[in-house]
Short mmCIF file of C-alpha atoms and ligand atoms in Angstrom, two decimals:
data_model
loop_
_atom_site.label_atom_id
_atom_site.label_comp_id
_atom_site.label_asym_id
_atom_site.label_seq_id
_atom_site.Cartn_x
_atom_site.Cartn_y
_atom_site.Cartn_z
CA UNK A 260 -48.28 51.10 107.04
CA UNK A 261 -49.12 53.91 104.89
CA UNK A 262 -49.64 53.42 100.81
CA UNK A 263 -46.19 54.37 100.11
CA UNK A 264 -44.69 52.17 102.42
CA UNK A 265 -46.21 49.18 100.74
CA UNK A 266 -43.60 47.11 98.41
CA UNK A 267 -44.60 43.69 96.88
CA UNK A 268 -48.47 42.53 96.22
CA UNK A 269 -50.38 41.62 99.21
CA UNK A 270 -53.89 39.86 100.45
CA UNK A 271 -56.26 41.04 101.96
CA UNK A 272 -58.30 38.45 103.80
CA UNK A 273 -61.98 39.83 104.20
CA UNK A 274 -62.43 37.33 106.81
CA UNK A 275 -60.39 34.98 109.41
CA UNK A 276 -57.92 32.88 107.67
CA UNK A 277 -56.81 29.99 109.47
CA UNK A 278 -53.53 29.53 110.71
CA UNK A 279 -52.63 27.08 107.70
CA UNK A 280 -54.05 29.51 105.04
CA UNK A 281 -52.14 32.24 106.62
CA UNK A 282 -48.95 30.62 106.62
CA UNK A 283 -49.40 29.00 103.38
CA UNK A 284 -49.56 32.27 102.06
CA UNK A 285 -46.77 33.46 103.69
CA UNK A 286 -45.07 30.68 102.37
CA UNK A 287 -46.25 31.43 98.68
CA UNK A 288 -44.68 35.03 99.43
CA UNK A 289 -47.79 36.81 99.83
CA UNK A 290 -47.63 39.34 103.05
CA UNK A 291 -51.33 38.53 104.80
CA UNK A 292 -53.94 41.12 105.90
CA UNK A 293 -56.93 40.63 108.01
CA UNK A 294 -60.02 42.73 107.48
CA UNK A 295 -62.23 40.86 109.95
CA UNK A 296 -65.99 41.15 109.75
CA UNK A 297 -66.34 40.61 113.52
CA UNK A 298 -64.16 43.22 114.64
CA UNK A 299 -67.16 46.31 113.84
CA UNK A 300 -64.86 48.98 115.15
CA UNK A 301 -60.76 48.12 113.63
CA UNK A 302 -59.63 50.13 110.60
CA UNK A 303 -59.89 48.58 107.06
CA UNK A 304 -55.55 47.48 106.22
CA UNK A 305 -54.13 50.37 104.68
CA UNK A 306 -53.27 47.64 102.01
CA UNK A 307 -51.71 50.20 98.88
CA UNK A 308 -52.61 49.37 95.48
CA UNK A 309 -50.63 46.12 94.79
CA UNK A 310 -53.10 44.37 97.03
CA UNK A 311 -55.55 41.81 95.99
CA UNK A 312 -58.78 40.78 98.42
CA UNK A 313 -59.35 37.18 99.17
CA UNK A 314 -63.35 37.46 100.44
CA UNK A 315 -64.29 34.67 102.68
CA UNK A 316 -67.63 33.67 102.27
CA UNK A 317 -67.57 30.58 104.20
CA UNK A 318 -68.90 31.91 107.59
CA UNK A 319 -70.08 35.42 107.78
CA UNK A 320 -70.62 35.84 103.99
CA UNK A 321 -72.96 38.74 104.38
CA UNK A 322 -70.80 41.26 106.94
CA UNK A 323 -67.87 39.92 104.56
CA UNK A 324 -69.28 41.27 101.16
CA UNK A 325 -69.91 44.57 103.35
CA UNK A 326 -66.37 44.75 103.93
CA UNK A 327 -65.88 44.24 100.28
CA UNK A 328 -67.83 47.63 99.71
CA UNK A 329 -66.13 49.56 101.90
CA UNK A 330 -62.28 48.02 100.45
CA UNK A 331 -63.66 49.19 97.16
CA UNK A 332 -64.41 52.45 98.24
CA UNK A 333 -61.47 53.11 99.11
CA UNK A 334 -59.50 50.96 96.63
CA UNK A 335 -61.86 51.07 93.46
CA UNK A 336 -59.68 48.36 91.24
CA UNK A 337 -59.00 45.99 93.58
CA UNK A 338 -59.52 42.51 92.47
CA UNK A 339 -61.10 40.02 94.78
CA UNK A 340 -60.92 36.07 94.80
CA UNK A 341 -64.02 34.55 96.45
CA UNK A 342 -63.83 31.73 98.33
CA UNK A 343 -67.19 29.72 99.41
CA UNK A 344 -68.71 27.13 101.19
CA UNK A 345 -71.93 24.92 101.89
CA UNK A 346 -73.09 27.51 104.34
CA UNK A 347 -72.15 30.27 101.76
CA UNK A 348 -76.23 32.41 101.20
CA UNK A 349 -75.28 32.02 97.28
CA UNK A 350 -78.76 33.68 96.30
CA UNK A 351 -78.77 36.29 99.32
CA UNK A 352 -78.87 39.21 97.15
CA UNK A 353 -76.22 40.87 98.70
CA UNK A 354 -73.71 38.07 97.41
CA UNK A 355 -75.34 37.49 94.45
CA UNK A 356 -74.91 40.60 92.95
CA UNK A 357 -71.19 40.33 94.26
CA UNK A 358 -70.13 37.11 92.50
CA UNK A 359 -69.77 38.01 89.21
CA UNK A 360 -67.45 40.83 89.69
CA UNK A 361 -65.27 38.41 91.84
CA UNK A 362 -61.93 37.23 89.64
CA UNK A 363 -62.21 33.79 90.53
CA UNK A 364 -65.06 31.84 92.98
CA UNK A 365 -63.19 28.57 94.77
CA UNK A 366 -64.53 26.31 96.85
CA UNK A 367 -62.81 26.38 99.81
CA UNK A 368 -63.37 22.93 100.51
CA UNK A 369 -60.71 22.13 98.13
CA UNK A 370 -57.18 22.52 98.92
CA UNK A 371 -55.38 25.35 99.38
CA UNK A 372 -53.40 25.01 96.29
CA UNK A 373 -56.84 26.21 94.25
CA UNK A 374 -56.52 28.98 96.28
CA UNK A 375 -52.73 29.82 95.36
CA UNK A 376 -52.74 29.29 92.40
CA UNK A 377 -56.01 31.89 91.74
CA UNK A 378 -53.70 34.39 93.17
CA UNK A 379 -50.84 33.71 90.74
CA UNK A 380 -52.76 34.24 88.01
CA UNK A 381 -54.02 37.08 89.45
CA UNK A 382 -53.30 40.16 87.35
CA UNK A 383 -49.97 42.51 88.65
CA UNK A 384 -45.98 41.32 89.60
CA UNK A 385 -45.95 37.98 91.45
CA UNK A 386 -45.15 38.43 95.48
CA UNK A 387 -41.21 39.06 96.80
CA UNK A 388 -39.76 36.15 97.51
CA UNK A 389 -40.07 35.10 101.56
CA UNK A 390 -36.44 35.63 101.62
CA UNK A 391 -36.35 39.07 100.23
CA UNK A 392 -39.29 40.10 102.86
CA UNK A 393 -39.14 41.16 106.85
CA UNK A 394 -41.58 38.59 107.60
CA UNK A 395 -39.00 35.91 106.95
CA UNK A 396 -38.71 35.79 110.76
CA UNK A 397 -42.64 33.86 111.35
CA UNK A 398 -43.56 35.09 114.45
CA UNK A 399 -46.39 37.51 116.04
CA UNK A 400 -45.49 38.30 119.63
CA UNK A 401 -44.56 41.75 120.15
CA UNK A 402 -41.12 41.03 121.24
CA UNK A 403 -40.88 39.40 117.43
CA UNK A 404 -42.96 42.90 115.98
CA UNK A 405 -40.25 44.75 117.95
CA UNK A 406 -37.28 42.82 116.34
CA UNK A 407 -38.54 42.81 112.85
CA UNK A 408 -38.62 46.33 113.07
CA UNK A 409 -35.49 47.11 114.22
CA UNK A 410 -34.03 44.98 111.47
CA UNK A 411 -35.64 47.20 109.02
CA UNK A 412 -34.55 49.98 110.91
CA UNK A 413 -30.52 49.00 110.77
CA UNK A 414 -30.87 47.17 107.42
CA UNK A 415 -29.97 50.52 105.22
CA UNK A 416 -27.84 51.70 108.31
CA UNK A 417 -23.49 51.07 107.17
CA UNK A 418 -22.65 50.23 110.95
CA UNK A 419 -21.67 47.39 112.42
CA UNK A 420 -24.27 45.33 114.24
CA UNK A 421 -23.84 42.74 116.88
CA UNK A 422 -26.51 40.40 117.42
CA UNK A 423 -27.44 38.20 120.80
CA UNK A 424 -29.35 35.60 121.56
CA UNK A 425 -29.45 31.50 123.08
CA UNK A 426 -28.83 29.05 120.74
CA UNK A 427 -30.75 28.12 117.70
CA UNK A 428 -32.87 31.73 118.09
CA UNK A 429 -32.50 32.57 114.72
CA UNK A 430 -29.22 34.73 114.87
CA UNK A 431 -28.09 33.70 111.54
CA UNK A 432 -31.95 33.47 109.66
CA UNK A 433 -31.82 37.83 111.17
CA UNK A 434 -28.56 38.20 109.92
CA UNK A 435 -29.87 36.89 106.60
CA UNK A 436 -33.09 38.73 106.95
CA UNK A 437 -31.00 42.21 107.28
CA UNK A 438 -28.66 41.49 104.55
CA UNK A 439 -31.48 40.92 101.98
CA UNK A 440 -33.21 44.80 103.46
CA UNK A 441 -30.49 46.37 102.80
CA UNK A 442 -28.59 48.12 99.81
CA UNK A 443 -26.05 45.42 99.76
CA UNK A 444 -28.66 42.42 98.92
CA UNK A 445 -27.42 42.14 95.07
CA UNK A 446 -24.35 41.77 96.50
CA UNK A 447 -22.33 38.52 98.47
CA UNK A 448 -23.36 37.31 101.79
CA UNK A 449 -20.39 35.50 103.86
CA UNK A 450 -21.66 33.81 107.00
CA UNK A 451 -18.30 32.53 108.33
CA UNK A 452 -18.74 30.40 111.54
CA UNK A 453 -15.50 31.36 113.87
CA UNK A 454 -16.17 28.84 116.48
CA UNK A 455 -16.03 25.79 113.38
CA UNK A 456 -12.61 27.36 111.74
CA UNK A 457 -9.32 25.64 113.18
CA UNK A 458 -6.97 28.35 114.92
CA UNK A 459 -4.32 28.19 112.47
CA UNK A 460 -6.54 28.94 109.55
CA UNK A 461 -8.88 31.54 110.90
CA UNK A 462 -6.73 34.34 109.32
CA UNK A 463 -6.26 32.65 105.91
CA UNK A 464 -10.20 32.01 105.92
CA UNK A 465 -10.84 35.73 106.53
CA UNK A 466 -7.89 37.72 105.03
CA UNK A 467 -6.68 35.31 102.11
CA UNK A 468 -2.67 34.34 101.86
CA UNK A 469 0.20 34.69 99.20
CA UNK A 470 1.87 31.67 97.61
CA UNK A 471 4.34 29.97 99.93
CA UNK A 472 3.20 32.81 103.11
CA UNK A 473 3.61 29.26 104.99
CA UNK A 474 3.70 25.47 104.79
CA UNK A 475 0.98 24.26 102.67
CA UNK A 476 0.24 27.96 101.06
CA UNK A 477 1.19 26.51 97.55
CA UNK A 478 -1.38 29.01 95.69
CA UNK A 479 -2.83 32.50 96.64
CA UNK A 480 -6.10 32.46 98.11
CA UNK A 481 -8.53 34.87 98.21
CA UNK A 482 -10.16 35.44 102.08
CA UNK A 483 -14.05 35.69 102.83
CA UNK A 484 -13.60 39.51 103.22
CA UNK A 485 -12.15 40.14 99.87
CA UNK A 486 -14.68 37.79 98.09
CA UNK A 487 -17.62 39.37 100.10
CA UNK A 488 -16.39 43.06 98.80
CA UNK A 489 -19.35 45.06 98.30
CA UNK A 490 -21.32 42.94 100.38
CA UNK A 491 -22.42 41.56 103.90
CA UNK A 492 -19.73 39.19 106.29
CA UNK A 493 -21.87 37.78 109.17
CA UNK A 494 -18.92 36.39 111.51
CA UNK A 495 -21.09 34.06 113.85
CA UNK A 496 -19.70 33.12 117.32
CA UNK A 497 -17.51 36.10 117.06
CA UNK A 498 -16.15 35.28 120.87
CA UNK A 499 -14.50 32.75 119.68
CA UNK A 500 -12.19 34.80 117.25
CA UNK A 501 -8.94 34.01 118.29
CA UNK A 502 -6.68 37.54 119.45
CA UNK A 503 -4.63 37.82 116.83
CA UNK A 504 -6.95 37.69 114.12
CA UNK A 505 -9.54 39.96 116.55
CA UNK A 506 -6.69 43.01 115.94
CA UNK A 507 -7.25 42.29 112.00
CA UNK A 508 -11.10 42.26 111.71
CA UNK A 509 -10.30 45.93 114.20
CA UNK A 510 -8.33 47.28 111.02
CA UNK A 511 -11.00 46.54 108.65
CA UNK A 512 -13.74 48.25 110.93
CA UNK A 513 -11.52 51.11 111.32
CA UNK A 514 -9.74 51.36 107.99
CA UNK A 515 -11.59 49.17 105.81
CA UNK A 516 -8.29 47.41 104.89
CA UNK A 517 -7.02 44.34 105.25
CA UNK A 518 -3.68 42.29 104.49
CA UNK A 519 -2.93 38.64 103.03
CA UNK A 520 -0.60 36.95 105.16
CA UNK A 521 2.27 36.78 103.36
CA UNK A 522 1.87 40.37 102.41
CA UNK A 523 2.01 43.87 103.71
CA UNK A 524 0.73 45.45 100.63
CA UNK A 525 -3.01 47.05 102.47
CA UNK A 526 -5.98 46.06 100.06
CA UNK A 527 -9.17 48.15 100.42
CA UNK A 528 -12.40 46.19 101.10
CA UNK A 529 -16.03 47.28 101.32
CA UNK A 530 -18.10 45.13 103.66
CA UNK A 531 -20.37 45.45 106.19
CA UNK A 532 -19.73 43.49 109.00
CA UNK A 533 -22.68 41.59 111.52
CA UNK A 534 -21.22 39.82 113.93
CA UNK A 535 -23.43 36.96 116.48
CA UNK A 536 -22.43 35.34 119.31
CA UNK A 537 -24.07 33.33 122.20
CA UNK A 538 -21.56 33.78 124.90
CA UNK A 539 -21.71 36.83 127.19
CA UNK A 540 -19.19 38.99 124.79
CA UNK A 541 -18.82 41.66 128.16
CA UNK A 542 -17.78 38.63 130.11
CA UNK A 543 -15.27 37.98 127.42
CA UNK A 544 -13.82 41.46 127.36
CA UNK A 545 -13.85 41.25 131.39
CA UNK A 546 -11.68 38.07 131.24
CA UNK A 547 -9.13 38.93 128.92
CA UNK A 548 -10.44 37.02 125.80
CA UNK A 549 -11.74 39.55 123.64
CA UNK A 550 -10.56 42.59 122.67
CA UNK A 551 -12.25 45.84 124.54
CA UNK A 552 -11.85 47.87 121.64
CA UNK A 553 -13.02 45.47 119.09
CA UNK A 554 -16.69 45.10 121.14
CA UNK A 555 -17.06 48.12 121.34
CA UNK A 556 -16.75 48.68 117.34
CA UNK A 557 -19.06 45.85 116.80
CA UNK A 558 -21.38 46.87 119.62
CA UNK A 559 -22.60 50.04 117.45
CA UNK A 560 -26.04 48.38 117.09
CA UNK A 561 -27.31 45.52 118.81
CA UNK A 562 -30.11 43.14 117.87
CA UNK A 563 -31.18 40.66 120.59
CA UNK A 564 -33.35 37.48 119.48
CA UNK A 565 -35.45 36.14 121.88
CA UNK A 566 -35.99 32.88 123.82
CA UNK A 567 -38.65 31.06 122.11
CA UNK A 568 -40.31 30.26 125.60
CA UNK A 569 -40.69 34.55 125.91
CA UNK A 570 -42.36 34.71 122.56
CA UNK A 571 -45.81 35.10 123.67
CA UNK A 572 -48.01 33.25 121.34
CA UNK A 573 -45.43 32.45 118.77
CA UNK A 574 -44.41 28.50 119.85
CA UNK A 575 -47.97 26.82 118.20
CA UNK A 576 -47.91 29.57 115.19
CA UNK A 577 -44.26 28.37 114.59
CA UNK A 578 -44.61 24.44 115.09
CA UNK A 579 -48.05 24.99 112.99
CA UNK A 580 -45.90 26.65 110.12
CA UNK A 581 -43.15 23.57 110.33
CA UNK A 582 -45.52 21.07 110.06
CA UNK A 583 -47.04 22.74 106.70
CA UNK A 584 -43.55 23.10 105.62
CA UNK A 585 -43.04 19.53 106.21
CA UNK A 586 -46.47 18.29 104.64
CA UNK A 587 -45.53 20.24 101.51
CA UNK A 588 -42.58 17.78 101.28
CA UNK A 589 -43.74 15.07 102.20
CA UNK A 590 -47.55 14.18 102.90
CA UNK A 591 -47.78 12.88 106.05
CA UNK A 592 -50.86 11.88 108.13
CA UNK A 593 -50.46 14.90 110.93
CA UNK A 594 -52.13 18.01 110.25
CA UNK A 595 -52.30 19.88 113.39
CA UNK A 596 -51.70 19.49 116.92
CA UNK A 597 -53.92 17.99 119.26
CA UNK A 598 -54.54 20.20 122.52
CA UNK A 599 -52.52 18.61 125.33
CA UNK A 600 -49.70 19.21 122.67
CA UNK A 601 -50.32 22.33 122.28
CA UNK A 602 -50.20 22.81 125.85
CA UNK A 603 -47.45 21.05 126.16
CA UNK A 604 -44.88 22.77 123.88
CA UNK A 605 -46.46 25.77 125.54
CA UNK A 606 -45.25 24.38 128.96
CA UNK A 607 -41.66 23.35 127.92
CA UNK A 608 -38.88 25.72 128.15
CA UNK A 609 -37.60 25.22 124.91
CA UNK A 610 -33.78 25.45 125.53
CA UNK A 611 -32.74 24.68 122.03
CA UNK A 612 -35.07 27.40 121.14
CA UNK A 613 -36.83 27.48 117.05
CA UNK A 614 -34.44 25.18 115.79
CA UNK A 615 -35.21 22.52 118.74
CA UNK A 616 -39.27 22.96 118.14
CA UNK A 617 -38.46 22.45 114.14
CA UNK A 618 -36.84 19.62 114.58
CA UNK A 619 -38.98 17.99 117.13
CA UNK A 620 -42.23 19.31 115.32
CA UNK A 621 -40.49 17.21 112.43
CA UNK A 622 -39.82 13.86 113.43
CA UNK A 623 -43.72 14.19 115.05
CA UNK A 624 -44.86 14.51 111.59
CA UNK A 625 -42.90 11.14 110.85
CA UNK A 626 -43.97 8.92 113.22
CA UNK A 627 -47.38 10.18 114.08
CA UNK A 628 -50.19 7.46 113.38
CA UNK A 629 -53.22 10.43 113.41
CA UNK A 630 -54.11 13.85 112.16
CA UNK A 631 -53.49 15.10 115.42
CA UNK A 632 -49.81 15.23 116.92
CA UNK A 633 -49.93 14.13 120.27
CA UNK A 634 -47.26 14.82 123.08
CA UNK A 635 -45.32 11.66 123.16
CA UNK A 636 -44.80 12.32 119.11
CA UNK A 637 -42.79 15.53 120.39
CA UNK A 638 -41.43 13.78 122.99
CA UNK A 639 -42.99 15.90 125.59
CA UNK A 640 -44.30 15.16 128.42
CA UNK A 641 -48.14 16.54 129.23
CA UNK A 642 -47.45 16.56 132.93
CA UNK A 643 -44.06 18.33 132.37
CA UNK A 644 -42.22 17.67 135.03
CA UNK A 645 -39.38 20.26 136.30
CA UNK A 646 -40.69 22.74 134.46
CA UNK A 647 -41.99 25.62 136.03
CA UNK A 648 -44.95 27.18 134.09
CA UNK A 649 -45.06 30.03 136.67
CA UNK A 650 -41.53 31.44 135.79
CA UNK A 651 -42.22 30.44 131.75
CA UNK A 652 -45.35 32.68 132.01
CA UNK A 653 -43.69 35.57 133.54
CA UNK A 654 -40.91 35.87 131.63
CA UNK A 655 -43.35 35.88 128.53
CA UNK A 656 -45.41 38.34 130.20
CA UNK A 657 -42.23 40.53 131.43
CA UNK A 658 -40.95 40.42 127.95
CA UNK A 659 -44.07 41.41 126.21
CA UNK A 660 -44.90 44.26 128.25
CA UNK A 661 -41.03 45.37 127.57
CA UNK A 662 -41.83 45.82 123.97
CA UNK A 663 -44.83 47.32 124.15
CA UNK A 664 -42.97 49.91 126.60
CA UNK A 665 -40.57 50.07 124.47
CA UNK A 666 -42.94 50.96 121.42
CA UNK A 667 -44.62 53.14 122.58
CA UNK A 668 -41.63 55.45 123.78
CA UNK A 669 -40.38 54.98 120.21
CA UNK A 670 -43.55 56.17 119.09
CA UNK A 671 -43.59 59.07 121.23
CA UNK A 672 -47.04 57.57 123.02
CA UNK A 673 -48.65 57.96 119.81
CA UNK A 674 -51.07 54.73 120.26
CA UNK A 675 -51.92 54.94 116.30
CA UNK A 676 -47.83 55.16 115.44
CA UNK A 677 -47.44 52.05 118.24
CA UNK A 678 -49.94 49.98 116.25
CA UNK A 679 -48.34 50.99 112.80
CA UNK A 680 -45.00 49.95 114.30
CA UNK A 681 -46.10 46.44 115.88
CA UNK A 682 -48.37 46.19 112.95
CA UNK A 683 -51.53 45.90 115.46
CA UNK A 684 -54.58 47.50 115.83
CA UNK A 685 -55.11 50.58 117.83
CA UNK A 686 -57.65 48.63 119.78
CA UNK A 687 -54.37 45.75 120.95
CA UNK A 688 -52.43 48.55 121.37
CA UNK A 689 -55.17 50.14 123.84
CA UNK A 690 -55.98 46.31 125.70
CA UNK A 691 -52.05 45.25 126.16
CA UNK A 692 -51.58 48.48 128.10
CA UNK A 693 -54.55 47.65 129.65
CA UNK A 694 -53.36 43.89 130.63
CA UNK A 695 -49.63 44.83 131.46
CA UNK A 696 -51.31 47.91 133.87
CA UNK A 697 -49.39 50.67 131.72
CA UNK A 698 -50.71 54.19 132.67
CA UNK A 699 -50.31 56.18 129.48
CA UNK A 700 -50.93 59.46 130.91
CA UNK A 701 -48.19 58.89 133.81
CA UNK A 702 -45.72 56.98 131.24
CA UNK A 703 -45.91 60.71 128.88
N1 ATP B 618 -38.67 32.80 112.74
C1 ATP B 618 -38.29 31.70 112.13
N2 ATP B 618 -39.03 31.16 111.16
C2 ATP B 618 -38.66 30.01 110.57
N3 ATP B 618 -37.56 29.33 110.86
C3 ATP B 618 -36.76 29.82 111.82
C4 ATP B 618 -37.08 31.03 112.51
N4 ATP B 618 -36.11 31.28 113.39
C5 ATP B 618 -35.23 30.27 113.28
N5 ATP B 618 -35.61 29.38 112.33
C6 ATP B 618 -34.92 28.16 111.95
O1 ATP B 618 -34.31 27.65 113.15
C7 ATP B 618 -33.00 27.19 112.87
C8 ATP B 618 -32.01 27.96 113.73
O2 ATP B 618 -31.89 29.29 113.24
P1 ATP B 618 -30.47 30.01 113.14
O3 ATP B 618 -29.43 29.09 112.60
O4 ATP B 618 -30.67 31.31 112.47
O5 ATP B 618 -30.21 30.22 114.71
P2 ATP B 618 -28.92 30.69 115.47
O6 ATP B 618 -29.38 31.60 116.54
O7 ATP B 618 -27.93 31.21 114.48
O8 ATP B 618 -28.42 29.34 116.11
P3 ATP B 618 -26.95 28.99 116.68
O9 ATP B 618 -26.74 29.82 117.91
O10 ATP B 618 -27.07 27.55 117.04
O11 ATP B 618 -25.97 29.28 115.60
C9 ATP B 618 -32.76 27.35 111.40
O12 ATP B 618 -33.02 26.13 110.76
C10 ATP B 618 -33.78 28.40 110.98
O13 ATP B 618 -34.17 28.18 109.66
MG1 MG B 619 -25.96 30.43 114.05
#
């Protein structure tokens, strides 16, 4: 990320943040980067100007402050928040003389909420909101990187985009996501769900009606595309669009018209239309059901969401930001996940994907009696049985080394523009190729 790139205010954590600091920052709206002390040879975060430094002093207080220097070097004003501990050296010169130039000292044995709040009254804009950022999708694996990036990528693009995945992947939360990137985010956002609409409304829903057009039409009514003009439709389970209104959504890709039943007089409409489906839309075309034509107009760009069980490292980050979500609302006992849990939503195959670990991770928090979720609170088994961690691995591997392949062809093999792109370091860039046997020289 270069300095101009950077929009919004973000931290950077001159240490290792936990995995509940990180995502309660996230949470707060505050993009998170790590400058870690133990990692001697990784590039200080090109963080721009609207950053402020949070500088851990709980562990490695003295290598920490060191970073500090350097940040400063490069970034005289930044402002820095320090957070400290019983094992922080408080008269070690080093951090001595540091202290008083700090904004605010917490202890970071109290909650996190000290810590927030610090950064809010930190001088400079407040954070975008977590809706307005590409981060909204909480994830780390590279497949996720990959997606996140293509979303900025077709968010200021005016083509349609068609977007793929299982069941509760997130289809809609992209679709969102993409809307809020692009141009059009001041603008309406329909999400119309096709599958939910009864056949002999679809068209009124969409395209609006005249007064008396048929039994029942007693006023004129205005249609999701006209109301969304200037805007974003997101037409989910677009396969099951029945035919005849399939050869209307085809004239407003083409023409950018459309008609109220009950009249032929062609109104002009402005939208940008993302459609989502979970049925094999080729298969569709194939049998008859969907129009040929009409896929291939939507198929212009295509986003596909992965399975959660082939997002490598993302199923405890997620389930670890649901719980906090949870615990914000209500303050239950759990606080984290105890390890055979963690190995066992690692194990399961997740069919109902995010929205499946959400809600189990959520009715753990409820009836857990300890700090630690256990297995049987997510109704998991540890032994797993029927599930077979050999294909659940591979697929993860297969699916990680696919977007790092894919990455680095985008980047032209340039390992520095791969790790911009996934938003790693040159160094994970270098030991990924390494552990997925890529030959760089033979891939160029
Ligand atoms: N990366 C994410 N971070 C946080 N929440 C997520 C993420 N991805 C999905 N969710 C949540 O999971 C649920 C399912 O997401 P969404 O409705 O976007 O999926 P979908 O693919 O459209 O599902 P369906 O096919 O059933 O319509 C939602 O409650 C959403 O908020
Ligand atoms: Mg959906």
């Amino acid at each position: 990320m270069s300095r101009g790139e950077m929009s919004g205010r973000c931290v950077v954590w001159v240490g290792r943040p936990s995995v509940e600091e990180h995502f309660g920052l996230l949470r707060a709206g505050w993009r998170t980067l790590v400058a870690d002390p133990a990692s001697q040879n990784e590039a200080l975060p090109e963080c721009g100007d609207a950053a402020i430094a949070v500088v851990d002093l709980r562990a490695s207080a003295l290598a920490a402050v060191r970073i500090l220097h350097a940040l400063r070097e490069n970034y005289p004003g930044i402002a820095w928040i320090g957070l400290t501990g019983s094992r922080t050296p408080a008269h070690e010169p080093l951090v001595r003389q540091a202290l008083p130039q700090a904004l605010e000292i917490i202890d970071g044995a109290s909650s996190f909420t000290a810590l927030r709040q610090a950064l809010q009254r930190a001088p400079g804009d407040a954070p975008a909101p977590i809706e307005n950022r590409p981060s909204i999708l909480t994830g780390d694996s590279p497949a996720i990187r990959m997606l996140s990036q293509n979303i900025r990528k077709f968010a200021p693009v005016e083509l349609p985009l068609l977007i793929t995945g299982e069941t509760g992947t997130g289809k809609e939360m992209a679709a969102r996501a993409l809307h809020q990137l692009s141009p059009r985010h001041e603008q309406p956002f329909a999400a119309i769900n096709c599958g939910a609409l009864p056949a002999n409304l679809v068209q009124s829903e969409l395209f609006g009606h005249e007064r008396g057009s048929f039994t029942g039409a007693t006023a004129r009514r205005i249609g999701h595309f006209e109301s969304a003009d200037g805007g974003t439709v997101f037409l989910d389970e677009i396969g099951d669009l029945p035919l005849d209104a399939q050869t209307n959504l085809l004239r407003v890709l083409q023409e950018g018209t459309i008609e109220r039943i009950g009249s032929c007089q062609s109104i002009k409409v402005d939208v940008r239309v993302l459609a989502a489906t979970h049925v094999d839309l080729e298969k569709a075309v194939s049998q008859g059901r969907f129009r040929e034509d009409l896929f291939y107009r939507l198929n212009v760009l295509r986003l596909r969401m992965p399975p959660l069980r082939e997002r490598n490292g993302d199923i405890e980050l997620l389930a670890q930001y649901f719980l906090d979500a949870f615990r914000e609302s209500y303050g239950t006992r759990a606080r984290a996940f105890s390890t055979t849990a963690r190995k066992a939503m690692n194990a399961f195959a997740w069919p109902g994907n995010v929205r499946e670990l959400m809600n189990r991770v959520q009715r753990a928090a409820v009836i857990a009696d300890d700090a630690l979720i256990t297995p049987e609170d997510l109704e998991l088994s540890a032994d797993l049985p029927g599930t077979d961690r050999d294909s659940l691995g591979s697929a993860r591997t297969s699916a990680e080394r696919e977007a790092i392949v894919d990455c680095l062809r985008a980047s032209a093999f340039n390992i520095s523009e791969c790790a911009r792109r996934l938003r790693v370091s040159r160094v994970t860039v270098y030991r990924l190729c390494k552990k997925h046997q890529l030959a760089l020289d033979q891939l160029r």
